[in-house]
Amino acid sequence: MSDGVSELVSKLKGVVGDNHLLREADLTAGYSTDWTGRFQGRTPLVVRPANTAELAEVVMLTAEAGFAIVPQGGNTGLVGGSVPLNGEVVLSTMRLNDCQPVDQLAQQVTCGAGVTLAQAQAHVASASLDIGVDLAARDSCTIGGMIATNAGGINVIRYGAMREQVLGIEAVLADGSVISHLEGLEKDNTGYHFPSLLAGSEGTLGIITKARLRLHPHLTGRCTAMLAFDNVDDAVAATSALRRSVTSLHSAEVIFRDAMHLVCEHINSAVPVGANSEAWLIIEAAAPSDPTEELAAAIDSLGRLVVDVGVGVDSSSRKNLWQYREKVTEAIAAAGTPHKLDVTLGASKLADFVTEVPSIVSAIDEGSSVYMFGHLGDGNVHVNVMGNAGVEPPEAVDAAVLEYAAKLGGSISAEHGIGTAKKEFLHLNRTSAEIFAFRSIKHALDPRQILNPHVLLPSEDS
Ligand code: FAD
Ligand code: MLT
Ligand code: ZN
């Protein structure tokens, strides 16, 4: 071992113990490649501290030794921000996995950053409460990673994204100091709001160690429906009408044609309703009592906008409908290595965007396929572009799709973040004054560029 790694390892042994310092390539491989397989890095060292005090010391010693750090939770991030693409040390938060007892009076909980979403959901369910954000990576993604990416998911129309769930935060800054503000006061105007600053900061400003989360009543009355549409305009109009009329609307998700056919092939199923349709909505209503009547009346009033409907009221038929939406990501991954683009558009621009994107892509690379799906209720379309035979498409397709989204007034990152994949496109949504302000914040909190220095901000010379 050279370049100061041995010295660092011997110092860190006294902090986290030998078992939590991984050096061999076969042990570090899983921490060095992202979920999609598109981003493959290498690291001299993975460190797994058990608590905030250990983590703070690890950051201090690693910074002192001159290494940069990539914070990593469940490594389900989709923008190349969670893996060591430039030889950084990986700091895994997976051992910060304690949940404190649920505060039933306040309807809040404090969780360690390494608690997975599924663990947190199970923990608060025992008090008949729920976490406001839910997503298909729930078994692996962590509370810290979800805050760091400001994750969205399938309930944003009801409860907002991760930022809206965080009432307090504890984090380790680049110099090893700890900021902690976990009282969970709903009103607290005592200066800068660290939860807001760290939400969406993608590991560049601090390493989140604990979070105080707002909880919501666990709604046991559920009804799920799949609606098929002849065209994108109709699906958008129906989503708007449902958002207005169904007070218990919990999710309004979408799958467009090619993604629907791919997922059906993947799970070996026929298209469940409206086989020749262009778009399918998966909608869910959730309430303390059965919301089926409310949802059924609203679907009826959509009239001829809807081509066909399937309804799930018990848990197995609801799960059956959800799998078409939740397994799209897995179906795409099984087909190859896509470029994953994640945009939001205003409601009036969604149909133009979804209709135009396939021809924008094929004008650049005729062999590429485009799979679109997402969270229609909040205008979020996931555009997955796959090159011929499952290989990566040319980078030029990313530029063309993101430029088109920006031209329509949309965002080039709805919920996955910027990471390394989108940082050279940040200027499409952010002015140079904004990017300068971002750099000033980064410099103030991390002057030595220790925390995820290659993520989020574009290269200085671009
Ligand atoms: P990681 O992948 O480990 O890290 C993500 C980023 O956060 C990195 O930049 C990392 O450095 C930083 N980070 C991680 N932990 C910390 C910490 N404690 N402190 C500071 N920085 C940290 N995302 C959505 O928004 N909505 C979805 O619906 C959704 N669905 C998904 C479905 C699948 C099947 C998959 C694979 C991913 C999905 N994602 C979705 C993306 C991903 O799950 C989320 O972004 C999630 O929030 C990442 O959590 P993680 O713990 O895996 O973070
Ligand atoms: C989803 O909504 O399923 C996710 O954001 C994952 C993806 O984009 O593949
Ligand atoms: Zn999503």
Short mmCIF file of C-alpha atoms and ligand atoms in Angstrom, two decimals:
data_model
loop_
_atom_site.label_atom_id
_atom_site.label_comp_id
_atom_site.label_asym_id
_atom_site.label_seq_id
_atom_site.Cartn_x
_atom_site.Cartn_y
_atom_site.Cartn_z
CA MET A 1 0.00 0.00 0.00
CA SER A 2 1.28 3.49 -0.78
CA ASP A 3 0.25 7.14 -0.97
CA GLY A 4 -0.63 7.43 2.70
CA VAL A 5 -3.34 4.76 2.72
CA SER A 6 -1.47 2.50 5.19
CA GLU A 7 -0.93 5.41 7.58
CA LEU A 8 -4.60 6.34 7.36
CA VAL A 9 -5.66 2.74 7.89
CA SER A 10 -3.57 2.40 11.01
CA LYS A 11 -5.07 5.58 12.46
CA LEU A 12 -8.64 4.54 11.55
CA LYS A 13 -8.20 1.05 13.07
CA GLY A 14 -8.34 2.65 16.50
CA VAL A 15 -11.60 4.37 15.58
CA VAL A 16 -13.77 1.83 13.73
CA GLY A 17 -11.86 -1.45 14.19
CA ASP A 18 -10.22 -3.62 11.55
CA ASN A 19 -13.45 -5.30 10.43
CA HIS A 20 -14.88 -2.02 9.22
CA LEU A 21 -11.97 -0.99 7.03
CA LEU A 22 -12.27 -2.74 3.68
CA ARG A 23 -9.37 -2.69 1.28
CA GLU A 24 -9.40 -5.80 -0.92
CA ALA A 25 -10.91 -5.26 -4.36
CA ASP A 26 -13.46 -8.06 -3.94
CA LEU A 27 -14.74 -6.42 -0.73
CA THR A 28 -14.81 -2.87 -2.09
CA ALA A 29 -16.30 -3.75 -5.51
CA GLY A 30 -19.92 -3.47 -4.39
CA TYR A 31 -19.23 0.01 -2.99
CA SER A 32 -17.48 1.14 -6.17
CA THR A 33 -20.11 0.40 -8.83
CA ASP A 34 -23.52 2.04 -8.91
CA TRP A 35 -26.91 0.28 -9.08
CA THR A 36 -27.14 0.63 -12.87
CA GLY A 37 -23.60 -0.60 -13.55
CA ARG A 38 -22.98 2.54 -15.63
CA PHE A 39 -20.68 4.20 -13.08
CA GLN A 40 -17.69 2.11 -12.06
CA GLY A 41 -15.00 3.57 -9.84
CA ARG A 42 -12.29 2.32 -7.50
CA THR A 43 -11.41 3.10 -3.93
CA PRO A 44 -8.37 2.54 -1.72
CA LEU A 45 -10.64 2.14 1.31
CA VAL A 46 -14.22 1.71 2.51
CA VAL A 47 -14.81 2.87 6.11
CA ARG A 48 -17.91 1.87 8.09
CA PRO A 49 -18.24 3.89 11.30
CA ALA A 50 -20.86 2.84 13.86
CA ASN A 51 -21.97 6.22 15.22
CA THR A 52 -21.66 9.98 14.87
CA ALA A 53 -18.56 10.28 17.06
CA GLU A 54 -16.70 7.63 15.04
CA LEU A 55 -17.85 9.17 11.77
CA ALA A 56 -16.64 12.63 12.81
CA GLU A 57 -13.22 11.25 13.68
CA VAL A 58 -13.05 9.33 10.41
CA VAL A 59 -13.80 12.52 8.46
CA MET A 60 -11.18 14.50 10.38
CA LEU A 61 -8.44 11.90 9.97
CA THR A 62 -9.26 11.20 6.31
CA ALA A 63 -9.25 14.91 5.49
CA GLU A 64 -5.99 15.36 7.38
CA ALA A 65 -4.48 12.56 5.30
CA GLY A 66 -5.51 14.41 2.13
CA PHE A 67 -8.20 12.03 0.84
CA ALA A 68 -11.57 13.06 -0.50
CA ILE A 69 -14.65 11.17 0.72
CA VAL A 70 -17.74 9.82 -1.05
CA PRO A 71 -20.56 9.36 1.50
CA GLN A 72 -22.61 6.29 0.67
CA GLY A 73 -25.89 4.93 2.02
CA GLY A 74 -27.69 2.18 0.13
CA ASN A 75 -25.92 2.94 -3.18
CA THR A 76 -29.22 3.06 -5.07
CA GLY A 77 -28.59 6.58 -6.41
CA LEU A 78 -29.01 6.85 -10.17
CA VAL A 79 -26.76 9.80 -11.14
CA GLY A 80 -23.25 8.50 -10.38
CA GLY A 81 -22.92 10.46 -7.12
CA SER A 82 -22.52 7.62 -4.63
CA VAL A 83 -19.46 5.83 -5.99
CA PRO A 84 -15.73 6.72 -5.95
CA LEU A 85 -15.14 7.70 -9.56
CA ASN A 86 -11.92 9.56 -8.70
CA GLY A 87 -10.32 7.20 -6.19
CA GLU A 88 -12.06 8.70 -3.13
CA VAL A 89 -12.42 6.92 0.22
CA VAL A 90 -15.98 5.57 0.60
CA LEU A 91 -17.67 6.34 3.90
CA SER A 92 -20.58 3.96 4.33
CA THR A 93 -23.36 4.98 6.74
CA MET A 94 -24.96 1.53 6.86
CA ARG A 95 -24.04 0.96 10.52
CA LEU A 96 -25.83 4.13 11.65
CA ASN A 97 -28.97 2.06 11.68
CA ASP A 98 -30.83 2.83 14.92
CA CYS A 99 -34.34 4.22 15.12
CA GLN A 100 -35.34 5.94 18.38
CA PRO A 101 -38.80 5.21 19.83
CA VAL A 102 -41.60 6.93 17.91
CA ASP A 103 -42.73 10.19 19.52
CA GLN A 104 -46.45 9.48 19.30
CA LEU A 105 -47.52 12.86 20.68
CA ALA A 106 -45.52 14.84 18.14
CA GLN A 107 -45.88 12.18 15.40
CA GLN A 108 -42.16 12.25 14.73
CA VAL A 109 -39.20 9.89 14.85
CA THR A 110 -35.42 10.26 14.92
CA CYS A 111 -33.56 7.75 12.74
CA GLY A 112 -29.90 7.09 12.00
CA ALA A 113 -28.83 7.98 8.47
CA GLY A 114 -28.17 4.34 7.58
CA VAL A 115 -31.68 3.11 8.43
CA THR A 116 -33.29 1.81 5.25
CA LEU A 117 -36.65 3.20 4.22
CA ALA A 118 -38.27 -0.23 4.72
CA GLN A 119 -36.84 -0.44 8.27
CA ALA A 120 -38.13 3.04 9.07
CA GLN A 121 -41.55 2.20 7.60
CA ALA A 122 -41.80 -0.98 9.71
CA HIS A 123 -40.64 0.88 12.83
CA VAL A 124 -43.25 3.64 12.60
CA ALA A 125 -46.03 1.28 11.42
CA SER A 126 -46.06 -0.15 14.96
CA ALA A 127 -47.43 3.27 16.03
CA SER A 128 -49.87 3.33 13.08
CA LEU A 129 -47.79 6.02 11.41
CA ASP A 130 -46.05 6.25 8.04
CA ILE A 131 -43.04 7.95 6.41
CA GLY A 132 -44.13 10.57 3.85
CA VAL A 133 -41.86 9.39 1.03
CA ASP A 134 -42.06 5.93 -0.51
CA LEU A 135 -40.15 4.47 -3.47
CA ALA A 136 -39.37 1.12 -5.05
CA ALA A 137 -35.78 0.99 -3.70
CA ARG A 138 -37.22 0.97 -0.15
CA ASP A 139 -35.38 -2.20 0.93
CA SER A 140 -31.96 -0.66 0.24
CA CYS A 141 -32.10 3.14 0.12
CA THR A 142 -31.34 4.91 3.40
CA ILE A 143 -32.85 7.88 5.19
CA GLY A 144 -29.52 9.76 4.84
CA GLY A 145 -29.31 9.06 1.10
CA MET A 146 -32.94 10.02 0.60
CA ILE A 147 -32.37 13.37 2.30
CA ALA A 148 -29.09 13.95 0.47
CA THR A 149 -30.87 13.44 -2.88
CA ASN A 150 -34.19 15.00 -1.75
CA ALA A 151 -35.87 11.82 -2.99
CA GLY A 152 -39.38 12.08 -4.39
CA GLY A 153 -41.13 8.80 -5.12
CA ILE A 154 -44.77 7.83 -5.38
CA ASN A 155 -46.47 10.02 -2.74
CA VAL A 156 -45.16 13.50 -3.52
CA ILE A 157 -48.63 14.72 -4.55
CA ARG A 158 -49.81 13.94 -1.01
CA TYR A 159 -46.89 14.74 1.29
CA GLY A 160 -44.15 16.44 -0.75
CA ALA A 161 -40.58 15.18 -1.28
CA MET A 162 -38.00 14.25 1.37
CA ARG A 163 -37.13 17.86 2.20
CA GLU A 164 -40.69 18.37 3.47
CA GLN A 165 -40.33 15.43 5.89
CA VAL A 166 -37.21 16.63 7.69
CA LEU A 167 -37.77 18.65 10.88
CA GLY A 168 -34.28 18.33 12.27
CA ILE A 169 -30.88 17.05 11.28
CA GLU A 170 -27.53 15.98 12.66
CA ALA A 171 -24.52 16.04 10.33
CA VAL A 172 -20.76 15.92 10.31
CA LEU A 173 -19.11 18.74 8.37
CA ALA A 174 -15.92 18.51 6.33
CA ASP A 175 -13.72 19.57 9.29
CA GLY A 176 -15.19 16.84 11.51
CA SER A 177 -17.42 19.19 13.50
CA VAL A 178 -20.95 18.02 14.33
CA ILE A 179 -24.08 20.13 13.84
CA SER A 180 -27.13 18.78 15.61
CA HIS A 181 -30.63 20.22 15.79
CA LEU A 182 -33.06 17.37 16.39
CA GLU A 183 -35.75 18.90 18.63
CA GLY A 184 -38.36 18.61 15.90
CA LEU A 185 -40.04 21.95 16.54
CA GLU A 186 -42.55 22.72 13.82
CA LYS A 187 -41.77 26.42 14.16
CA ASP A 188 -38.18 27.47 14.73
CA ASN A 189 -36.95 30.61 12.97
CA THR A 190 -33.51 30.76 14.50
CA GLY A 191 -31.47 31.34 11.38
CA TYR A 192 -30.35 29.21 8.46
CA HIS A 193 -32.30 25.97 8.07
CA PHE A 194 -29.81 23.08 7.87
CA PRO A 195 -32.38 20.44 6.82
CA SER A 196 -33.19 22.56 3.74
CA LEU A 197 -29.53 23.16 2.96
CA LEU A 198 -28.55 19.50 3.27
CA ALA A 199 -31.61 18.15 1.43
CA GLY A 200 -30.47 17.75 -2.16
CA SER A 201 -26.83 18.55 -1.34
CA GLU A 202 -25.74 15.04 -2.47
CA GLY A 203 -23.00 14.57 0.12
CA THR A 204 -21.17 17.78 -0.84
CA LEU A 205 -21.82 19.90 2.29
CA GLY A 206 -21.98 17.46 5.18
CA ILE A 207 -22.56 13.81 6.05
CA ILE A 208 -26.00 13.35 7.54
CA THR A 209 -25.87 11.12 10.62
CA LYS A 210 -29.43 11.42 12.05
CA ALA A 211 -32.72 12.95 11.01
CA ARG A 212 -35.89 13.93 12.84
CA LEU A 213 -38.76 13.02 10.50
CA ARG A 214 -42.34 14.19 10.36
CA LEU A 215 -44.75 11.23 10.26
CA HIS A 216 -48.23 10.81 8.79
CA PRO A 217 -51.20 8.64 9.82
CA HIS A 218 -50.91 5.11 8.42
CA LEU A 219 -53.91 4.99 6.07
CA THR A 220 -55.37 1.50 5.92
CA GLY A 221 -58.23 2.16 3.47
CA ARG A 222 -56.67 1.74 0.02
CA CYS A 223 -57.89 1.41 -3.53
CA THR A 224 -55.63 1.15 -6.58
CA ALA A 225 -56.63 1.43 -10.24
CA MET A 226 -54.91 1.17 -13.59
CA LEU A 227 -56.40 3.38 -16.31
CA ALA A 228 -55.49 3.03 -19.99
CA PHE A 229 -55.42 6.00 -22.41
CA ASP A 230 -55.24 6.43 -26.17
CA ASN A 231 -52.86 9.35 -25.94
CA VAL A 232 -50.68 11.33 -23.57
CA ASP A 233 -52.98 14.40 -23.59
CA ASP A 234 -55.82 12.31 -22.18
CA ALA A 235 -53.63 10.86 -19.42
CA VAL A 236 -52.50 14.37 -18.43
CA ALA A 237 -56.09 15.71 -18.46
CA ALA A 238 -57.28 12.75 -16.36
CA THR A 239 -54.47 13.26 -13.82
CA SER A 240 -55.43 16.90 -13.42
CA ALA A 241 -59.12 16.02 -12.97
CA LEU A 242 -58.33 13.31 -10.41
CA ARG A 243 -56.06 15.62 -8.43
CA ARG A 244 -58.92 18.10 -8.21
CA SER A 245 -61.71 15.67 -7.33
CA VAL A 246 -60.16 12.87 -5.23
CA THR A 247 -59.25 14.26 -1.83
CA SER A 248 -57.66 10.95 -0.83
CA LEU A 249 -55.44 10.73 -3.95
CA HIS A 250 -52.11 9.28 -2.81
CA SER A 251 -50.29 8.45 -6.06
CA ALA A 252 -50.69 9.20 -9.76
CA GLU A 253 -48.01 7.29 -11.62
CA VAL A 254 -47.58 6.73 -15.35
CA ILE A 255 -46.15 4.14 -17.73
CA PHE A 256 -45.87 4.96 -21.44
CA ARG A 257 -46.22 2.37 -24.21
CA ASP A 258 -42.69 1.02 -24.78
CA ALA A 259 -41.98 0.85 -21.04
CA MET A 260 -45.26 -1.01 -20.48
CA HIS A 261 -44.39 -3.57 -23.16
CA LEU A 262 -40.89 -4.02 -21.72
CA VAL A 263 -42.10 -4.58 -18.16
CA CYS A 264 -44.77 -7.03 -19.37
CA GLU A 265 -42.09 -9.02 -21.20
CA HIS A 266 -39.89 -8.91 -18.08
CA ILE A 267 -42.56 -10.27 -15.75
CA ASN A 268 -44.01 -12.55 -18.41
CA SER A 269 -47.46 -10.98 -18.45
CA ALA A 270 -49.91 -9.61 -20.97
CA VAL A 271 -50.69 -5.87 -20.80
CA PRO A 272 -53.27 -5.91 -17.98
CA VAL A 273 -55.78 -3.40 -19.43
CA GLY A 274 -56.14 -1.57 -22.76
CA ALA A 275 -53.59 -3.61 -24.69
CA ASN A 276 -53.24 -1.10 -27.56
CA SER A 277 -53.06 2.02 -25.45
CA GLU A 278 -50.32 4.68 -25.37
CA ALA A 279 -50.27 5.45 -21.65
CA TRP A 280 -51.39 3.89 -18.37
CA LEU A 281 -51.96 5.61 -15.04
CA ILE A 282 -51.61 3.76 -11.75
CA ILE A 283 -53.58 5.72 -9.23
CA GLU A 284 -54.03 5.02 -5.57
CA ALA A 285 -56.42 6.54 -3.06
CA ALA A 286 -55.66 6.17 0.65
CA ALA A 287 -57.86 7.17 3.59
CA PRO A 288 -58.72 6.09 7.15
CA SER A 289 -61.77 4.29 5.70
CA ASP A 290 -62.33 2.62 2.33
CA PRO A 291 -61.87 5.23 -0.46
CA THR A 292 -63.14 2.93 -3.25
CA GLU A 293 -66.42 4.78 -3.78
CA GLU A 294 -64.73 8.17 -4.01
CA LEU A 295 -62.18 6.85 -6.52
CA ALA A 296 -64.76 4.91 -8.56
CA ALA A 297 -67.01 8.00 -8.89
CA ALA A 298 -64.06 10.12 -10.01
CA ILE A 299 -63.00 7.52 -12.59
CA ASP A 300 -66.60 7.33 -13.88
CA SER A 301 -66.67 11.05 -14.35
CA LEU A 302 -63.61 10.86 -16.63
CA GLY A 303 -65.99 9.26 -19.16
CA ARG A 304 -64.52 8.57 -22.58
CA LEU A 305 -61.08 9.90 -21.70
CA VAL A 306 -60.38 6.42 -20.32
CA VAL A 307 -60.14 3.43 -22.64
CA ASP A 308 -60.09 0.68 -20.03
CA VAL A 309 -59.80 0.27 -16.24
CA GLY A 310 -58.54 -2.37 -13.81
CA VAL A 311 -59.18 -2.00 -10.08
CA GLY A 312 -57.44 -3.51 -7.05
CA VAL A 313 -59.06 -3.36 -3.62
CA ASP A 314 -57.40 -6.17 -1.67
CA SER A 315 -53.67 -6.21 -1.07
CA SER A 316 -52.84 -8.91 -3.63
CA SER A 317 -54.75 -7.30 -6.52
CA ARG A 318 -53.29 -3.89 -5.61
CA LYS A 319 -49.79 -5.37 -5.52
CA ASN A 320 -50.43 -6.96 -8.89
CA LEU A 321 -51.25 -3.57 -10.44
CA TRP A 322 -48.30 -1.83 -8.76
CA GLN A 323 -45.75 -4.34 -10.09
CA TYR A 324 -46.15 -2.96 -13.63
CA ARG A 325 -44.93 0.42 -12.36
CA GLU A 326 -42.44 -0.68 -9.71
CA LYS A 327 -40.67 -3.23 -11.91
CA VAL A 328 -40.00 -0.93 -14.87
CA THR A 329 -36.58 0.08 -13.50
CA GLU A 330 -35.62 -3.56 -13.00
CA ALA A 331 -36.91 -4.48 -16.50
CA ILE A 332 -34.78 -1.74 -18.06
CA ALA A 333 -31.71 -2.80 -16.06
CA ALA A 334 -32.19 -6.37 -17.25
CA ALA A 335 -32.19 -5.12 -20.86
CA GLY A 336 -28.88 -3.21 -20.63
CA THR A 337 -27.24 -0.03 -19.36
CA PRO A 338 -29.44 2.99 -20.03
CA HIS A 339 -28.82 6.68 -19.64
CA LYS A 340 -31.37 7.66 -17.03
CA LEU A 341 -32.80 11.14 -17.52
CA ASP A 342 -35.27 12.46 -14.98
CA VAL A 343 -37.13 15.62 -15.85
CA THR A 344 -40.14 17.63 -14.66
CA LEU A 345 -42.37 19.61 -16.97
CA GLY A 346 -45.27 21.93 -16.33
CA ALA A 347 -48.57 20.11 -16.94
CA SER A 348 -49.23 21.98 -20.20
CA LYS A 349 -45.90 20.83 -21.68
CA LEU A 350 -45.97 17.13 -20.71
CA ALA A 351 -47.72 15.80 -23.80
CA ASP A 352 -45.43 17.71 -26.21
CA PHE A 353 -42.38 16.44 -24.36
CA VAL A 354 -43.40 12.78 -24.27
CA THR A 355 -44.48 12.84 -27.91
CA GLU A 356 -41.34 14.57 -29.22
CA VAL A 357 -38.59 12.83 -27.25
CA PRO A 358 -38.46 9.57 -29.27
CA SER A 359 -37.84 11.48 -32.52
CA ILE A 360 -35.28 13.76 -30.82
CA VAL A 361 -33.38 10.64 -29.73
CA SER A 362 -33.67 8.76 -33.02
CA ALA A 363 -32.43 11.80 -34.95
CA ILE A 364 -29.16 11.39 -33.00
CA ASP A 365 -29.00 7.62 -32.77
CA GLU A 366 -31.50 5.62 -34.76
CA GLY A 367 -30.67 2.40 -32.89
CA SER A 368 -31.53 3.76 -29.43
CA SER A 369 -34.77 2.84 -27.65
CA VAL A 370 -36.61 5.19 -25.31
CA TYR A 371 -38.56 3.96 -22.27
CA MET A 372 -40.65 6.56 -20.43
CA PHE A 373 -42.55 6.33 -17.16
CA GLY A 374 -42.74 8.33 -13.96
CA HIS A 375 -44.77 10.30 -11.51
CA LEU A 376 -47.35 12.10 -13.67
CA GLY A 377 -49.09 13.74 -10.70
CA ASP A 378 -46.05 15.94 -10.17
CA GLY A 379 -45.02 16.27 -13.82
CA ASN A 380 -42.00 13.98 -13.43
CA VAL A 381 -41.08 11.87 -16.48
CA HIS A 382 -38.23 9.34 -16.36
CA VAL A 383 -36.66 9.06 -19.81
CA ASN A 384 -34.46 5.99 -20.10
CA VAL A 385 -32.46 5.83 -23.32
CA MET A 386 -30.86 2.51 -24.29
CA GLY A 387 -28.44 2.10 -27.16
CA ASN A 388 -28.67 -0.71 -29.66
CA ALA A 389 -28.35 -4.20 -28.06
CA GLY A 390 -28.41 -2.74 -24.55
CA VAL A 391 -25.22 -0.69 -24.80
CA GLU A 392 -25.02 2.90 -23.55
CA PRO A 393 -26.35 5.46 -26.04
CA PRO A 394 -24.16 8.36 -27.21
CA GLU A 395 -23.85 11.26 -24.71
CA ALA A 396 -25.38 13.56 -27.32
CA VAL A 397 -28.84 12.13 -26.59
CA ASP A 398 -28.61 13.32 -22.97
CA ALA A 399 -27.81 16.83 -24.13
CA ALA A 400 -30.65 16.86 -26.67
CA VAL A 401 -33.32 15.56 -24.27
CA LEU A 402 -32.24 17.79 -21.37
CA GLU A 403 -32.00 20.86 -23.62
CA TYR A 404 -35.52 20.16 -24.87
CA ALA A 405 -36.83 19.82 -21.29
CA ALA A 406 -35.17 23.11 -20.33
CA LYS A 407 -36.51 24.81 -23.48
CA LEU A 408 -40.02 23.84 -22.37
CA GLY A 409 -39.35 25.44 -18.97
CA GLY A 410 -38.75 22.11 -17.23
CA SER A 411 -36.11 20.86 -14.79
CA ILE A 412 -33.27 18.54 -15.86
CA SER A 413 -33.46 16.76 -12.50
CA ALA A 414 -36.81 16.17 -10.89
CA GLU A 415 -35.81 13.86 -8.05
CA HIS A 416 -32.61 11.87 -8.70
CA GLY A 417 -30.22 14.80 -8.32
CA ILE A 418 -27.30 16.02 -10.42
CA GLY A 419 -24.49 13.68 -9.31
CA THR A 420 -21.72 13.36 -11.86
CA ALA A 421 -24.09 12.46 -14.71
CA LYS A 422 -25.86 15.83 -15.02
CA LYS A 423 -23.36 18.33 -13.61
CA GLU A 424 -22.24 19.64 -17.00
CA PHE A 425 -25.92 20.36 -17.79
CA LEU A 426 -26.61 22.36 -14.62
CA HIS A 427 -26.33 25.61 -16.58
CA LEU A 428 -29.54 24.65 -18.43
CA ASN A 429 -31.52 25.36 -15.26
CA ARG A 430 -29.22 27.53 -13.13
CA THR A 431 -27.79 30.97 -13.96
CA SER A 432 -24.09 31.68 -13.54
CA ALA A 433 -24.97 33.82 -10.51
CA GLU A 434 -26.71 30.81 -8.93
CA ILE A 435 -23.80 28.47 -9.71
CA PHE A 436 -21.40 31.05 -8.25
CA ALA A 437 -23.50 31.14 -5.07
CA PHE A 438 -23.49 27.31 -4.95
CA ARG A 439 -19.68 27.32 -5.21
CA SER A 440 -19.45 29.94 -2.43
CA ILE A 441 -21.55 27.78 -0.08
CA LYS A 442 -19.45 24.72 -0.92
CA HIS A 443 -16.23 26.65 -0.38
CA ALA A 444 -17.40 28.06 2.96
CA LEU A 445 -18.33 24.65 4.37
CA ASP A 446 -15.69 22.53 2.65
CA PRO A 447 -12.71 24.72 1.70
CA ARG A 448 -10.42 21.70 1.22
CA GLN A 449 -12.88 19.93 -1.13
CA ILE A 450 -13.15 16.80 1.02
CA LEU A 451 -16.83 15.86 0.60
CA ASN A 452 -17.90 14.49 -2.79
CA PRO A 453 -15.84 17.11 -4.65
CA HIS A 454 -16.70 15.81 -8.13
CA VAL A 455 -20.47 15.86 -7.68
CA LEU A 456 -23.18 18.46 -8.42
CA LEU A 457 -21.04 21.47 -9.42
CA PRO A 458 -19.78 21.67 -13.02
CA SER A 459 -16.02 21.60 -13.60
CA GLU A 460 -14.49 25.08 -13.11
CA ASP A 461 -13.25 25.23 -16.72
CA SER A 462 -16.61 24.33 -18.33
P1 FAD B 1 -26.84 6.55 -2.14
O1 FAD B 1 -27.10 6.00 -3.49
O2 FAD B 1 -25.90 5.79 -1.30
O3 FAD B 1 -26.30 8.05 -2.28
C1 FAD B 1 -26.98 9.00 -3.07
C2 FAD B 1 -26.30 10.37 -2.88
O4 FAD B 1 -26.46 10.80 -1.55
C3 FAD B 1 -24.79 10.36 -3.11
O5 FAD B 1 -24.42 11.60 -3.65
C4 FAD B 1 -24.21 10.18 -1.73
O6 FAD B 1 -22.90 10.71 -1.62
C5 FAD B 1 -25.20 10.94 -0.89
N1 FAD B 1 -25.38 10.40 0.47
C6 FAD B 1 -25.80 9.15 0.83
N2 FAD B 1 -25.92 9.07 2.16
C7 FAD B 1 -25.57 10.28 2.65
C8 FAD B 1 -25.50 10.82 3.97
N3 FAD B 1 -25.81 10.11 5.05
N4 FAD B 1 -25.10 12.11 4.10
C9 FAD B 1 -24.79 12.87 3.02
N5 FAD B 1 -24.83 12.40 1.76
C10 FAD B 1 -25.22 11.12 1.58
N6 FAD B 1 -35.35 8.18 -6.31
C11 FAD B 1 -36.42 9.00 -6.17
O7 FAD B 1 -36.26 10.18 -5.86
N7 FAD B 1 -37.69 8.54 -6.41
C12 FAD B 1 -37.94 7.25 -6.76
O8 FAD B 1 -39.08 6.87 -6.99
C13 FAD B 1 -36.82 6.36 -6.87
N8 FAD B 1 -37.02 5.07 -7.17
C14 FAD B 1 -35.95 4.24 -7.30
C15 FAD B 1 -36.16 2.91 -7.63
C16 FAD B 1 -35.08 2.05 -7.79
C17 FAD B 1 -35.34 0.61 -8.14
C18 FAD B 1 -33.76 2.53 -7.61
C19 FAD B 1 -32.58 1.63 -7.77
C20 FAD B 1 -33.54 3.86 -7.28
C21 FAD B 1 -34.62 4.73 -7.12
N9 FAD B 1 -34.45 6.07 -6.78
C22 FAD B 1 -35.52 6.90 -6.65
C23 FAD B 1 -33.10 6.60 -6.59
C24 FAD B 1 -32.56 6.34 -5.15
O9 FAD B 1 -33.13 5.30 -4.53
C25 FAD B 1 -32.83 7.48 -4.27
O10 FAD B 1 -32.17 8.57 -4.79
C26 FAD B 1 -32.37 7.30 -2.81
O11 FAD B 1 -32.76 8.43 -2.18
C27 FAD B 1 -30.87 7.08 -2.62
O12 FAD B 1 -30.63 6.60 -1.30
P2 FAD B 1 -29.31 5.76 -0.96
O13 FAD B 1 -29.25 5.54 0.50
O14 FAD B 1 -29.23 4.56 -1.81
O15 FAD B 1 -28.19 6.81 -1.38
C1 MLT B 2 -38.89 5.38 -10.27
O1 MLT B 2 -39.72 6.29 -10.20
O2 MLT B 2 -39.23 4.21 -10.45
C2 MLT B 2 -37.47 5.73 -10.04
O3 MLT B 2 -37.19 7.06 -9.94
C3 MLT B 2 -36.44 4.85 -10.64
C4 MLT B 2 -36.07 5.12 -12.06
O4 MLT B 2 -36.14 6.26 -12.52
O5 MLT B 2 -35.67 4.16 -12.72
ZN ZN B 3 -39.01 8.19 -9.87
#
